Amino acid sequence: MDITRHQHGTAKKIGLILCFIILHFFLADLSFGQGNPGKDGPRKKPDTKWSTFIRGGYVYQFDTDLDNSNGSFTADRFFVQPGIRYAPDHTRSFSLAFGYGYDGYDFTGENSFGALQPWDDIHTFRLSTPIRFTKGQNWSFFIVPTLRVTGESGADLNDSLTGGGFAGFAYRLSERLTIGPGIGIISQIEDDASIFPVLIINWKITEALSLETGRGLGATLGPGISLNWRMTEQWHFSLGGRYEKLRFRLDEKAEIPNGIGQDTSIPVFGGVTYNLNSSTRISLIGGFEMAGELQLEDHEGNVLEQQDYENAPFLGFSFYWSF
């Protein structure tokens, strides 16, 4: 196998992550705009202090060529996340959310990155406990500890564990605009912990048009920014983009035993959402994974192979149900 060492330019990618990387895990469970519909559909006043929810989805990434080689790959991506929320009053809430994600890769090719069959089935387990409280009518504060296990089938559990936390606040400037900063610290598999600022925006441009950071549509649950158009109470349309990074431990019996795999990209997407009622929605999404890159490292995090891939079309759906 031809192994080349490549010093990865992380500074540029960290810049993309700064505002969005942590939002996907947490902000869907936090409410900043008092009286505004949430990202998961119109909100209704709860009849009880306890509520539960489940969200999930699936995305298929079509056959995608690897740059400078005759290899290619496809990917199936699935996620499901149930959770519970306790809100003793309108000023406080405590949530517990479990998540499972599956990313299945199928590589093909000869004398290429694809021929290595570097990994196949990747599993991600997440646990987060968002806590929110408010001060007066305009201030919201939040803290979110999180744990994740991300690894290929057969990977060592302890070597696949990462965790960290996120805290910040948001200020409601007006009925239409909520904005605020935060900071996150997340450990990485065989890499330095990421310490980064976060920007939260919820801007209701018109009665029908809004700009939001946070959860994007799609089964990969990537964080990002989206422009949303509420055509009717039932039908919503979205355009957006996000940064995605999947870093995981490899199987103990893989081509690179206990190595590390990484898949990064910037998906640009369009979506349509239908709200069946105030607590249930379904979405269809399609788009392209831009600036995609695969990376293979040894068990200590030294880069062995790096491979860019062409813009990758994808299509999928997602759902949300609270009860």
PDB file of C-alpha atoms in Angstrom, residues 105-108 112-121 152 250-251 254-256 259-262 295-297:
ATOM      1  CA  TYR A 105     -20.081   2.997   3.287  1.00  0.00           C
ATOM      2  CA  ASP A 106     -19.602   0.856   0.175  1.00  0.00           C
ATOM      3  CA  PHE A 107     -16.266   1.434  -1.597  1.00  0.00           C
ATOM      4  CA  THR A 108     -15.293   0.186  -5.070  1.00  0.00           C
ATOM      5  CA  SER A 112      -7.151   3.393  -5.188  1.00  0.00           C
ATOM      6  CA  PHE A 113      -8.444   4.542  -1.810  1.00  0.00           C
ATOM      7  CA  GLY A 114     -11.636   2.636  -2.551  1.00  0.00           C
ATOM      8  CA  ALA A 115      -9.701  -0.580  -3.132  1.00  0.00           C
ATOM      9  CA  LEU A 116      -8.464  -0.425   0.465  1.00  0.00           C
ATOM     10  CA  GLN A 117     -12.028  -0.829   1.729  1.00  0.00           C
ATOM     11  CA  PRO A 118     -10.914   1.384   4.659  1.00  0.00           C
ATOM     12  CA  TRP A 119     -14.199   1.074   6.600  1.00  0.00           C
ATOM     13  CA  ASP A 120     -17.830   0.063   6.173  1.00  0.00           C
ATOM     14  CA  ASP A 121     -20.422   0.266   8.999  1.00  0.00           C
ATOM     15  CA  GLU A 152     -16.817   0.983  13.230  1.00  0.00           C
ATOM     16  CA  LEU A 250     -11.851   1.696  13.186  1.00  0.00           C
ATOM     17  CA  ASP A 251     -12.267  -2.015  13.815  1.00  0.00           C
ATOM     18  CA  ALA A 254      -9.413  -3.403   9.990  1.00  0.00           C
ATOM     19  CA  GLU A 255      -6.799  -2.685   7.286  1.00  0.00           C
ATOM     20  CA  ILE A 256      -5.407  -0.180   9.797  1.00  0.00           C
ATOM     21  CA  GLY A 259      -7.077   3.378  13.189  1.00  0.00           C
ATOM     22  CA  ILE A 260      -9.216   6.453  12.666  1.00  0.00           C
ATOM     23  CA  GLY A 261     -11.475   7.392   9.786  1.00  0.00           C
ATOM     24  CA  GLN A 262     -12.876  10.804   9.000  1.00  0.00           C
ATOM     25  CA  GLN A 295      -9.083  10.668   5.697  1.00  0.00           C
ATOM     26  CA  LEU A 296      -7.427   7.534   7.071  1.00  0.00           C
ATOM     27  CA  GLU A 297      -5.144   7.725  10.130  1.00  0.00           C
TER      28      GLU A 297
END
